[in-house]
Short mmCIF file of C-alpha atoms and ligand atoms in Angstrom, two decimals:
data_model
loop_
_atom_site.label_atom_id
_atom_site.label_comp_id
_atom_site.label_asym_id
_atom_site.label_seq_id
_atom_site.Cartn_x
_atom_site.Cartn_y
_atom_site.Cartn_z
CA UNK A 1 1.55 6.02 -91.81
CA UNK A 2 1.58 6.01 -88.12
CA UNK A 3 4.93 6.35 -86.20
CA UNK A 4 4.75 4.23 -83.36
CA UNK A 5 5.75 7.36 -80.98
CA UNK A 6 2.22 8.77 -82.16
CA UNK A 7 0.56 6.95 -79.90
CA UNK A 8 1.91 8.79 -76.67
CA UNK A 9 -0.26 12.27 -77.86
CA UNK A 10 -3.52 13.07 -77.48
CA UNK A 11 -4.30 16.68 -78.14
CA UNK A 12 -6.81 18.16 -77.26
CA UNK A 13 -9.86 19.12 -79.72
CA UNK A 14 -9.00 22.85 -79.94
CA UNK A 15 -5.23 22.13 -80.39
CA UNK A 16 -6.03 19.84 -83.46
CA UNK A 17 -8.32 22.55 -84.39
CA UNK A 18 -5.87 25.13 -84.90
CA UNK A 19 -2.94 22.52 -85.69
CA UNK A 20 -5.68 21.70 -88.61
CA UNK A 21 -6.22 25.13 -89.54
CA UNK A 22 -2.82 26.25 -90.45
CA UNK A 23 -2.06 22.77 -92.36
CA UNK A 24 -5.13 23.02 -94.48
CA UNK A 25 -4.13 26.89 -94.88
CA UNK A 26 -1.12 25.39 -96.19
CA UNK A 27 1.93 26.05 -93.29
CA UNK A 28 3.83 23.97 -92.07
CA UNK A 29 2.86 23.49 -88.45
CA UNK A 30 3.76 21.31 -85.40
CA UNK A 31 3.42 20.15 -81.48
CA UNK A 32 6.51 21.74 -79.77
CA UNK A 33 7.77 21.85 -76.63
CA UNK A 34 6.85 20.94 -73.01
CA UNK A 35 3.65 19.41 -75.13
CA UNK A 36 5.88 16.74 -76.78
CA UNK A 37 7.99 16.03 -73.76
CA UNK A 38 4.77 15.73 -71.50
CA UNK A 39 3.35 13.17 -73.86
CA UNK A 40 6.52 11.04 -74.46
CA UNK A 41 7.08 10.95 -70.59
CA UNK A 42 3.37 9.55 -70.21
CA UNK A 43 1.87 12.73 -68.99
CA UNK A 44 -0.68 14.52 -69.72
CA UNK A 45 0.23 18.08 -70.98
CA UNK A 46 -1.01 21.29 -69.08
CA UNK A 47 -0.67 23.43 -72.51
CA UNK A 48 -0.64 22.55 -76.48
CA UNK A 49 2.28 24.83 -77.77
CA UNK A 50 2.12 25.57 -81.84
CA UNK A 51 5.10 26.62 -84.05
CA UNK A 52 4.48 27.22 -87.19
CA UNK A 53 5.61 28.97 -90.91
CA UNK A 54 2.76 31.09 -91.32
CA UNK A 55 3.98 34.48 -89.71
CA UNK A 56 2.00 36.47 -87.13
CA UNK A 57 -0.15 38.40 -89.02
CA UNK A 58 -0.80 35.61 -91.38
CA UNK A 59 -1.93 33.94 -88.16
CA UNK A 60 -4.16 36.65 -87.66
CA UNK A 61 -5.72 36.58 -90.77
CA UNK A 62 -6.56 32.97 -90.94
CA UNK A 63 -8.45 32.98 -87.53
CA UNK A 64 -9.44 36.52 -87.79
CA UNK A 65 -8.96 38.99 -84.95
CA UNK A 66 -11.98 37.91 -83.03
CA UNK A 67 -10.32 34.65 -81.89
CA UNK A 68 -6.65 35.91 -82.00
CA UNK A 69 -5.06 37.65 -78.39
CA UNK A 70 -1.66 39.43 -79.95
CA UNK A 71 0.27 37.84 -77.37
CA UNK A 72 3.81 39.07 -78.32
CA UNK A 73 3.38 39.67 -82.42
CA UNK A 74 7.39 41.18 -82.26
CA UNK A 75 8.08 37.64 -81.25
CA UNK A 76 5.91 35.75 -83.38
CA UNK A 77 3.04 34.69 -80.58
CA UNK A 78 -0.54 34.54 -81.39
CA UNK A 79 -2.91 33.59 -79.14
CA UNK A 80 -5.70 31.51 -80.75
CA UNK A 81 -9.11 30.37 -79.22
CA UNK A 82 -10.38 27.55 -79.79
CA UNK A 83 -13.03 24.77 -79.02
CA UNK A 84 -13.22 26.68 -75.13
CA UNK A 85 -9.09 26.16 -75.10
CA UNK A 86 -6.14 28.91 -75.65
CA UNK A 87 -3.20 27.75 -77.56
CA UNK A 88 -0.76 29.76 -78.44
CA UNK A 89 0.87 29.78 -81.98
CA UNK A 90 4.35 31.32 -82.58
CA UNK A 91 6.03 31.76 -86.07
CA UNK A 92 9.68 29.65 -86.58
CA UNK A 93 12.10 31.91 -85.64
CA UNK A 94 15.79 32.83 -84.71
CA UNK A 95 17.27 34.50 -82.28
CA UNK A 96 20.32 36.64 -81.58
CA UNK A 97 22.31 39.35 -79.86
CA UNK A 98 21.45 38.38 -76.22
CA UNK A 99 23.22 41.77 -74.87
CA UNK A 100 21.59 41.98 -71.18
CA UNK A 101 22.01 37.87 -70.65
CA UNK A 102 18.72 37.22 -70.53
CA UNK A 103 16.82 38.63 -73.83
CA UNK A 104 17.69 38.53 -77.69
CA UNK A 105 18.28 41.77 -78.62
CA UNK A 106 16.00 40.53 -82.09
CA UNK A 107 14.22 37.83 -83.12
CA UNK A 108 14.26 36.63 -87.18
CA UNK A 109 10.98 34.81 -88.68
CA UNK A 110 12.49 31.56 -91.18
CA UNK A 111 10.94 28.71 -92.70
CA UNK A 112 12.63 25.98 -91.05
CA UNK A 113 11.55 24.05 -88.13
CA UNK A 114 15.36 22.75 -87.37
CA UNK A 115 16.56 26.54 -86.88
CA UNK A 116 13.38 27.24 -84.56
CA UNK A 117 14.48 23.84 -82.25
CA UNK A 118 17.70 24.62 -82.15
CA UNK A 119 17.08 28.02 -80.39
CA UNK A 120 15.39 25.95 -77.87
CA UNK A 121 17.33 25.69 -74.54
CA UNK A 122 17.13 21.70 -73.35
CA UNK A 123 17.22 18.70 -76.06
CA UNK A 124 13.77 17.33 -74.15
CA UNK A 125 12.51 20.95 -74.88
CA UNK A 126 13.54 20.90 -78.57
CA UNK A 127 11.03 18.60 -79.97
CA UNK A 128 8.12 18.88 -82.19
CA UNK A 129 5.34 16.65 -83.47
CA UNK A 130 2.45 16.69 -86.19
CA UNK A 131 0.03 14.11 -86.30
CA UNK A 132 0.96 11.46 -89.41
CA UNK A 133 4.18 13.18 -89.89
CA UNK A 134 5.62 11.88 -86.55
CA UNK A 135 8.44 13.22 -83.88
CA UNK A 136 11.07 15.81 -85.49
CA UNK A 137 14.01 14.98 -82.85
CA UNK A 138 17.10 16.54 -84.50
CA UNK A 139 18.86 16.69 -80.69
CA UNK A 140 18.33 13.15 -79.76
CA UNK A 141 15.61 14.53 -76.83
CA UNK A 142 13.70 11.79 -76.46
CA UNK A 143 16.47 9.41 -76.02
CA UNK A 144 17.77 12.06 -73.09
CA UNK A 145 14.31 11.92 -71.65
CA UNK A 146 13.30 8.24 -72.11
CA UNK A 147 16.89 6.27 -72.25
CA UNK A 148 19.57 8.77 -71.02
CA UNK A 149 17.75 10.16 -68.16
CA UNK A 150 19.63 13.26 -68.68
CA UNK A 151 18.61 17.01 -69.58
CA UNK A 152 21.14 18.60 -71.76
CA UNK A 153 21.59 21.99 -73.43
CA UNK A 154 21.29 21.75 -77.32
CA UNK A 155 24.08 23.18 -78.49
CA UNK A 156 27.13 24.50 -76.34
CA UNK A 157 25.97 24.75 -72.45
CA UNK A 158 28.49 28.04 -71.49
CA UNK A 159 27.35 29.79 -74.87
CA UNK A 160 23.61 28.97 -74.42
CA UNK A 161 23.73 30.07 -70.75
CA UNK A 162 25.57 32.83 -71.50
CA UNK A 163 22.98 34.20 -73.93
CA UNK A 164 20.17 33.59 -71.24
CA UNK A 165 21.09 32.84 -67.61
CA UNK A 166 17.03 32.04 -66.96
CA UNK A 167 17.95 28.53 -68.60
CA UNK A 168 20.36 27.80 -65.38
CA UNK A 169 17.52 27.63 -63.28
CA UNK A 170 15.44 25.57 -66.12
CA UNK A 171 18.29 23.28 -65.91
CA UNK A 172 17.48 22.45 -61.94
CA UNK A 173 13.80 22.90 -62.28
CA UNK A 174 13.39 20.10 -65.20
CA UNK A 175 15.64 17.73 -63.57
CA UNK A 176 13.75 18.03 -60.15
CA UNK A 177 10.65 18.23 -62.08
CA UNK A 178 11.32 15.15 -64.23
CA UNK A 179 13.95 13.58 -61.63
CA UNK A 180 16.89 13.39 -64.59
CA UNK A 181 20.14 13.78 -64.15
CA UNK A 182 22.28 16.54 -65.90
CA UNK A 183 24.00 16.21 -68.74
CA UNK A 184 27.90 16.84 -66.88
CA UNK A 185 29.11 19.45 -69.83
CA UNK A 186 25.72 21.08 -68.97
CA UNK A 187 25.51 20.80 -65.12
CA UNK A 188 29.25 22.43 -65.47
CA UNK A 189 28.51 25.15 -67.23
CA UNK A 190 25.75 26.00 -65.31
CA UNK A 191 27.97 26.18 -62.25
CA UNK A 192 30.69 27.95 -64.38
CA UNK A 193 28.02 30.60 -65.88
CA UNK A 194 25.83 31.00 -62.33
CA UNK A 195 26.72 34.76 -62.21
CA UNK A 196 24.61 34.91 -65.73
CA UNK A 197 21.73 34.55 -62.78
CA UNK A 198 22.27 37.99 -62.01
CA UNK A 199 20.77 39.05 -65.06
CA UNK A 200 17.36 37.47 -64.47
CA UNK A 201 14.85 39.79 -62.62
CA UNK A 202 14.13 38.95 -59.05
CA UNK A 203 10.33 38.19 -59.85
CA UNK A 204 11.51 35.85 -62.49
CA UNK A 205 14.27 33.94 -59.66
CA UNK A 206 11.18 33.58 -57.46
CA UNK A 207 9.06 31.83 -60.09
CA UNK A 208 11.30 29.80 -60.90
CA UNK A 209 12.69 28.45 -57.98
CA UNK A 210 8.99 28.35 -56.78
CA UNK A 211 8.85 26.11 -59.70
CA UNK A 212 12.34 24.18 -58.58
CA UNK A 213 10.65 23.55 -54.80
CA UNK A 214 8.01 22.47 -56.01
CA UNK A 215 9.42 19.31 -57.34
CA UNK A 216 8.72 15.97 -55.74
CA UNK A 217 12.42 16.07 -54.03
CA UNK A 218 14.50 18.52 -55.25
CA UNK A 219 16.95 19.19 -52.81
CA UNK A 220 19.26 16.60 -55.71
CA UNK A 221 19.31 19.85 -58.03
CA UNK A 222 19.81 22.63 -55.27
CA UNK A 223 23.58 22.91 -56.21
CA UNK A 224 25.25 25.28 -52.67
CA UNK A 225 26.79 27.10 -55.52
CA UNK A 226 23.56 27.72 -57.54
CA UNK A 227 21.70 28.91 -53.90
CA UNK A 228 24.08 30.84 -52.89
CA UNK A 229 23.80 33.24 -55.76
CA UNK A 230 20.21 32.92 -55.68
CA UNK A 231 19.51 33.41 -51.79
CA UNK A 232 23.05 35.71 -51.42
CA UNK A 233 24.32 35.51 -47.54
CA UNK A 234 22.51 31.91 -47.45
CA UNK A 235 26.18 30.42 -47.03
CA UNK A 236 25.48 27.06 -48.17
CA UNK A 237 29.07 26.27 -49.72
CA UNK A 238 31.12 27.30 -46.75
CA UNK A 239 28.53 25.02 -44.47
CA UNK A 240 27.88 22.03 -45.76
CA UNK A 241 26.88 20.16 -43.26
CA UNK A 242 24.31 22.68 -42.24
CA UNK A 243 23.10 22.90 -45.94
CA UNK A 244 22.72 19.56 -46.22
CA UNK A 245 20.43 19.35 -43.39
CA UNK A 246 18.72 21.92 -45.03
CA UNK A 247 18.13 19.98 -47.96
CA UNK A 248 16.93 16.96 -45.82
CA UNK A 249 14.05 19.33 -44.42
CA UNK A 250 13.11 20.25 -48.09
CA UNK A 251 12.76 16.55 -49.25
CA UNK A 252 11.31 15.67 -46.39
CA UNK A 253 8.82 17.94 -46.57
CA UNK A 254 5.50 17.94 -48.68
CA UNK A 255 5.90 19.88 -52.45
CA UNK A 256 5.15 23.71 -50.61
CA UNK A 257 7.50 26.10 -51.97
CA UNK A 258 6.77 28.12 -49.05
CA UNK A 259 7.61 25.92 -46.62
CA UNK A 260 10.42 24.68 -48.43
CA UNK A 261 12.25 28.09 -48.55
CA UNK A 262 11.44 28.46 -44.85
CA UNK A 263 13.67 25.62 -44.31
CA UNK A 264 16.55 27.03 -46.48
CA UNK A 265 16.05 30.39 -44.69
CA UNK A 266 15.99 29.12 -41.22
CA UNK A 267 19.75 28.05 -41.96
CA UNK A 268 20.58 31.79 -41.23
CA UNK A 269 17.65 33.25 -39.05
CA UNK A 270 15.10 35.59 -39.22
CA UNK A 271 16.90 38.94 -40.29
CA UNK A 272 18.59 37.25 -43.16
CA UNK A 273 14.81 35.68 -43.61
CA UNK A 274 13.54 39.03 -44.00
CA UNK A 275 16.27 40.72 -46.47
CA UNK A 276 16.13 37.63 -48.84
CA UNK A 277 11.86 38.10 -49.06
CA UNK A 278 12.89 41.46 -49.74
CA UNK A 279 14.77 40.87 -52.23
CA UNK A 280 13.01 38.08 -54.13
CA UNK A 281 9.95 40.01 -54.43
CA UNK A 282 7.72 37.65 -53.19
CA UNK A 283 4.37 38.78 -52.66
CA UNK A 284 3.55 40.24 -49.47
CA UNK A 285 0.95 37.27 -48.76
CA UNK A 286 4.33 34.71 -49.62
CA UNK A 287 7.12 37.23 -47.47
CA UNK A 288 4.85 37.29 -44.16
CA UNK A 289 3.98 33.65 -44.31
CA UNK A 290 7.84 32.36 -44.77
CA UNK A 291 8.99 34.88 -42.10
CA UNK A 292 6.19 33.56 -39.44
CA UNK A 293 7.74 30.46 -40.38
CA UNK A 294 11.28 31.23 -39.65
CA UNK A 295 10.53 32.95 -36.72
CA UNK A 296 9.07 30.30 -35.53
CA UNK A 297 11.53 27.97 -36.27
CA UNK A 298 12.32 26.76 -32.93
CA UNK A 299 8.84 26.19 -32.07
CA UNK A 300 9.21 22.75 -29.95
CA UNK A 301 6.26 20.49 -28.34
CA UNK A 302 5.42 20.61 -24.78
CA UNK A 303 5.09 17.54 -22.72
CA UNK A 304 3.84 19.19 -20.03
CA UNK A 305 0.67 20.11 -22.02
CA UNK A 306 -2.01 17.90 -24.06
CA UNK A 307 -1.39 18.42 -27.77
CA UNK A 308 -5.00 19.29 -28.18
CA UNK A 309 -4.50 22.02 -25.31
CA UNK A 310 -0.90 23.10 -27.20
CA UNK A 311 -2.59 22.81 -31.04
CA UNK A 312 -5.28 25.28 -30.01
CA UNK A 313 -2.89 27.95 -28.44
CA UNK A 314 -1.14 27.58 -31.47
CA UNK A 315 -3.56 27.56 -33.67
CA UNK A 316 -5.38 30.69 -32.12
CA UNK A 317 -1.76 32.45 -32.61
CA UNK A 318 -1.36 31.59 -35.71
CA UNK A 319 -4.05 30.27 -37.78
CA UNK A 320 -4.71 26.82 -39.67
CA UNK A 321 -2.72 27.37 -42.92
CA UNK A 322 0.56 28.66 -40.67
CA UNK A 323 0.09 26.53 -38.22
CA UNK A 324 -0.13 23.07 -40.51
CA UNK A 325 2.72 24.46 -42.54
CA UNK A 326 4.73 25.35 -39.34
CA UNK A 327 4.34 21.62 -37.26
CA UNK A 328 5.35 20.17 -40.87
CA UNK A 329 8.20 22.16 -41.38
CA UNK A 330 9.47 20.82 -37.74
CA UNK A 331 9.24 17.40 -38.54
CA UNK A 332 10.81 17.52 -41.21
CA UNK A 333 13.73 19.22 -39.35
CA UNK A 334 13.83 17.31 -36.40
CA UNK A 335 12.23 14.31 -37.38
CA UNK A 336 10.30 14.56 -34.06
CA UNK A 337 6.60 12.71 -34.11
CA UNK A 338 5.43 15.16 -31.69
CA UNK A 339 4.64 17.53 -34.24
CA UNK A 340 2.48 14.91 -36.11
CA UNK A 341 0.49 14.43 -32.96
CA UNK A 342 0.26 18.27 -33.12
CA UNK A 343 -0.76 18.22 -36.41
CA UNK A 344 -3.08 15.70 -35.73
CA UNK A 345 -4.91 17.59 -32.84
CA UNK A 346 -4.83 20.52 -34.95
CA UNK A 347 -6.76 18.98 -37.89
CA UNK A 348 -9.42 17.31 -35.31
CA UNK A 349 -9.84 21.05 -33.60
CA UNK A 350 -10.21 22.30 -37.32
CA UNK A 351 -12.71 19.51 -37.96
CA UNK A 352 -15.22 19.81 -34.92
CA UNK A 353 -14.87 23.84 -36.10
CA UNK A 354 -13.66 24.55 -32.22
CA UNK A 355 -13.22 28.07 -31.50
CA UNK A 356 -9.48 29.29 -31.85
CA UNK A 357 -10.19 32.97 -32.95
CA UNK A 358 -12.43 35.63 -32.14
CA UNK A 359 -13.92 35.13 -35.49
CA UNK A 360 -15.19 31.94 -34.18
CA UNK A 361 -16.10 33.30 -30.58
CA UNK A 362 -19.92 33.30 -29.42
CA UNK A 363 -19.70 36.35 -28.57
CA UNK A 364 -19.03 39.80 -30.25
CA UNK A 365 -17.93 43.56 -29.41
CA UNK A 366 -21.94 44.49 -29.66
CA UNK A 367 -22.41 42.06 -26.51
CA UNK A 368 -20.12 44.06 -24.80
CA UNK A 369 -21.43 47.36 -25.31
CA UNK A 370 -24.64 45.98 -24.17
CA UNK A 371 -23.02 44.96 -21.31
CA UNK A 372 -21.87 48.83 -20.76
CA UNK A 373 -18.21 48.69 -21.48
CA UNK A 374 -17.32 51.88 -23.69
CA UNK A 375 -16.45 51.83 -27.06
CA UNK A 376 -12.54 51.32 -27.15
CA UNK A 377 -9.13 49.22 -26.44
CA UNK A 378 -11.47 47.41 -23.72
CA UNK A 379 -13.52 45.98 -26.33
CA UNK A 380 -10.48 44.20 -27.90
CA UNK A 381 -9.18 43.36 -24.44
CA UNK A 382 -12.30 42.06 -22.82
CA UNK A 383 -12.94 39.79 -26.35
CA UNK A 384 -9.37 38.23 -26.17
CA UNK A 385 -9.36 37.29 -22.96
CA UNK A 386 -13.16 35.63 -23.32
CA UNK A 387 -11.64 34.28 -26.26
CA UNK A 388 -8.31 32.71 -23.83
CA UNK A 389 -10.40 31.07 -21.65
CA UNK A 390 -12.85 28.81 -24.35
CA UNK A 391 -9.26 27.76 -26.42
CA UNK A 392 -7.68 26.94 -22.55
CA UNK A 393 -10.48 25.47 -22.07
CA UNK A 394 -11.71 26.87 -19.19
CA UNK A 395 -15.61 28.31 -20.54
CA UNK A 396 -17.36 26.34 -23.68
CA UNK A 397 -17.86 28.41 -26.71
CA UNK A 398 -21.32 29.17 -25.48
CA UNK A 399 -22.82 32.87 -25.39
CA UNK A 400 -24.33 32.39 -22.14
CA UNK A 401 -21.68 31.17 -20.63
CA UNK A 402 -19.61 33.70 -21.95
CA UNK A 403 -21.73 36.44 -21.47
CA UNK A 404 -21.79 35.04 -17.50
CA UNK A 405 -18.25 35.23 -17.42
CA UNK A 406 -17.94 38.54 -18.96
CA UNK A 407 -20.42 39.86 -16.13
CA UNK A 408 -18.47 38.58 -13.50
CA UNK A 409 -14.84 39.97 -14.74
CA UNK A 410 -16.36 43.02 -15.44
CA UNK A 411 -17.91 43.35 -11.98
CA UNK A 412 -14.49 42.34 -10.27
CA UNK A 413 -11.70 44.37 -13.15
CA UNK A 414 -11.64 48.08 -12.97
CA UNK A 415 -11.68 48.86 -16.79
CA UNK A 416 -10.26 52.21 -17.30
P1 LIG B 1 6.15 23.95 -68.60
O1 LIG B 1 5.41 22.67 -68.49
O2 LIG B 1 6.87 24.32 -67.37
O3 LIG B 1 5.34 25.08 -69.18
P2 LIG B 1 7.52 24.15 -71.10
O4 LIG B 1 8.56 23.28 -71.74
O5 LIG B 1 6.22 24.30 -71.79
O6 LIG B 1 7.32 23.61 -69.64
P3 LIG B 1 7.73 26.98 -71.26
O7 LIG B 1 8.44 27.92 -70.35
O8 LIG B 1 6.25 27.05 -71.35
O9 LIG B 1 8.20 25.52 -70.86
O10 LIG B 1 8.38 27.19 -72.70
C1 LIG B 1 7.91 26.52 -73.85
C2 LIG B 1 9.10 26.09 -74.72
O11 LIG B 1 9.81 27.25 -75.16
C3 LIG B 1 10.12 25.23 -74.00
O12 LIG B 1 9.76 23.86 -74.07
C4 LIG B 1 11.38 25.53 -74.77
O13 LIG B 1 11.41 24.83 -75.99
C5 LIG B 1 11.21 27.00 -75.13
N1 LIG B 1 11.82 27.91 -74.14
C6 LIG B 1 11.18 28.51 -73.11
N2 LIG B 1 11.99 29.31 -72.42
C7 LIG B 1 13.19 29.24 -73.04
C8 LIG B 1 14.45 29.87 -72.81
N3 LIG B 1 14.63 30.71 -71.79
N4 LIG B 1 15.46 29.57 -73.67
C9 LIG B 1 15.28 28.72 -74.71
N5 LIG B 1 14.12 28.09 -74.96
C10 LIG B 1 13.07 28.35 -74.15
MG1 LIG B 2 4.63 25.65 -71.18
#
């Protein structure tokens, strides 16, 4: 029979597929995870997660190799294709030993769904579900997601972050994500354990608070305690006023992690910008784009000048993706409407495709050989200043009128 709950899921065909496969094979196999939570909280899931009692290479023989990626065998993961889909399928199992605070030091295949959940870190992450055999709750997770509002550690919060100090920042990234509240034993021992965060690799801290900014309005689950550790010199306990104006930027701001970490960086400058990239291990792409960011962060609108004028300077500086980023960064800070009329002129000059680089510019460096300047610095030199006078406004984006101009200078500049 039906549970009423089973009406929330709707798998998709190559997740049934496999689910299928291994229950007609004769395992014991189930929904689990973010799936299950996804589809009780009324959204759809980005990935079908399998646990099962068949073990890996029992797995492997029932789908054959062909359709199998060996994921992580020594801890039970199988990757099976499927109906166009990858799902991956990983055997019950228990874990122990967590010696470096962030890995078990083994990993023990059983038959029993309860001990697999239970190694789970959050009760709305310890759930599992099989068509016509219903929800297997033994945590009370979907009254924490659905009634409580409230994520919680299964088991004791301390020992569980002790073992693996990845699931503090899970804590603050599923209660942004799914705006709940934490559990108060859990939310202390989080606080209590926070130097367990030192065991997580810096590439890991960056995903996941990636993850954390990326919430609708996180800035609730940005403990000063938890971000100082995280972002070390950031000083947000011993200043909280000017944290907390931090965290107004970041809500007030659109879901861009990078933006968002600008405005948590900005609360200490541009050096401390720069040593924090560092050490986060951002990519280099990520690190140049938050430190424009910072640098610019006292980038202010002139009412002396036209936006459009003051948008196409700025844009021809920086680009479209900075700039955007940049004038909605400052209005979050300062909660100035200048920078939306900035942003606004921005996105019409990005619109009518007006020139604001020398990508754009109607002329090119073969124009100017023509025109006998030598191969060299002038080149560069002769195009950026062309290129100053269409986004001042001065010449149209025209190669005649460019190539006029260009005559002219030339004929009245000693080049060297
Ligand atoms: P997301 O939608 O972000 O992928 P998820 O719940 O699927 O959410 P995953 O990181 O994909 O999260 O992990 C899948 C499941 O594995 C989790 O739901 C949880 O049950 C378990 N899990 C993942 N990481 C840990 C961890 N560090 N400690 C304990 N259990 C974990
Ligand atoms: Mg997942």
């Amino acid at each position: 029979m039906a549970a009423p709950q089973d009406m929330c899921f709707a798998p998709d065909p190559g997740a049934l597929e496999v689910l299928d496969a291994l229950r007609a094979a004769g395992y014991r196999a189930y929904f689990v995870g973010g799936c299950v939570r996804d589809s009780l909280a009324g959204r759809t899931p980005a990935d079908w997660d399998i646990c099962t009692a068949a073990r890996p290479g029992q797995v492997l023989d029932l789908f054959g190799a062909q359709r199998c990626i060996p994921t992580g065998l020594q801890h039970g993961t199988v990757t099976v294709r499927a109906a166009g889909g990858l799902y991956e399928v990983t055997t019950f199992r228990v874990e122990g030993g967590y010696a470096d605070g962030r890995h078990p030091d083994h990993v023990d295949f059983v038959d029993d769904l309860q001990a697999d959940l239970a190694r789970r870190d959050f009760t709305i992450n310890a759930m599992a579900w099989a068509p016509g055999e219903g929800l297997a709750d033994p945590f009370g997770g979907q009254a924490d997601l659905l009634v409580h509002r409230v994520v919680r550690a299964v088991g004791d919060p301390a020992r569980r972050f002790a073992e693996d100090g990845l699931r503090i920042l899970r804590l603050y990234r599923f209660g942004a994500r799914e705006q709940l509240s934490l559990d108060p034993a859990t939310a202390r021992a989080a606080i209590d354990g926070r130097a367990r965060l030192g065991c997580v690799s810096a590439e890991r801290i960056w995903q996941e608070l990636a993850k954390l900014l990326s919430a609708p309005r996180p800035a609730g689950w940005m403990p000063a305690e938890i971000m100082d550790v995280l972002l070390p010199g950031l000083g947000a306990a011993a200043d909280p006023a000017g944290y907390a104006a931090c965290l107004r930027a970041v809500d007030a701001l659109p879901p861009d992690p990078l933006a968002r970490l600008a405005a948590l960086l900005c609360l200490r400058g541009a050096g401390f910008a720069g040593r924090s990239l560092a050490a986060l291990r951002c990519s280099n792409a990520e690190a140049k784009q938050v430190q424009t960011l910072v640098e610019y962060g006292a980038l202010a609108p002139d009412g002396t000048v036209p936006p459009r004028r003051q948008a196409r300077r700025l844009l021809a500086r920086l680009g479209p993706d900075t700039l955007l980023r940049l004038l909605a960064l400052r209005r979050a800070q300062t909660g100035d409407t200048a920078f939306d009329e900035l942003a606004a002129a921005a996105r019409a000059l990005l619109a009518e495709n007006a020139c604001c680089g020398l990508g754009q510019l109607a002329v090119t460096g073969r124009d100017l050989l023509a025109l006998g300047v030598k191969p060299g610095p002038a080149v560069g030199r002769l195009l950026a200043a062309a290129l100053e006078q269409v986004v001042e406004e001065r010449l149209p984006n025209r190669r005649d009128a460019l190539l006029g101009w260009l005559q002219t200078h030339l004929n009245t500049q000693e080049e060297p």
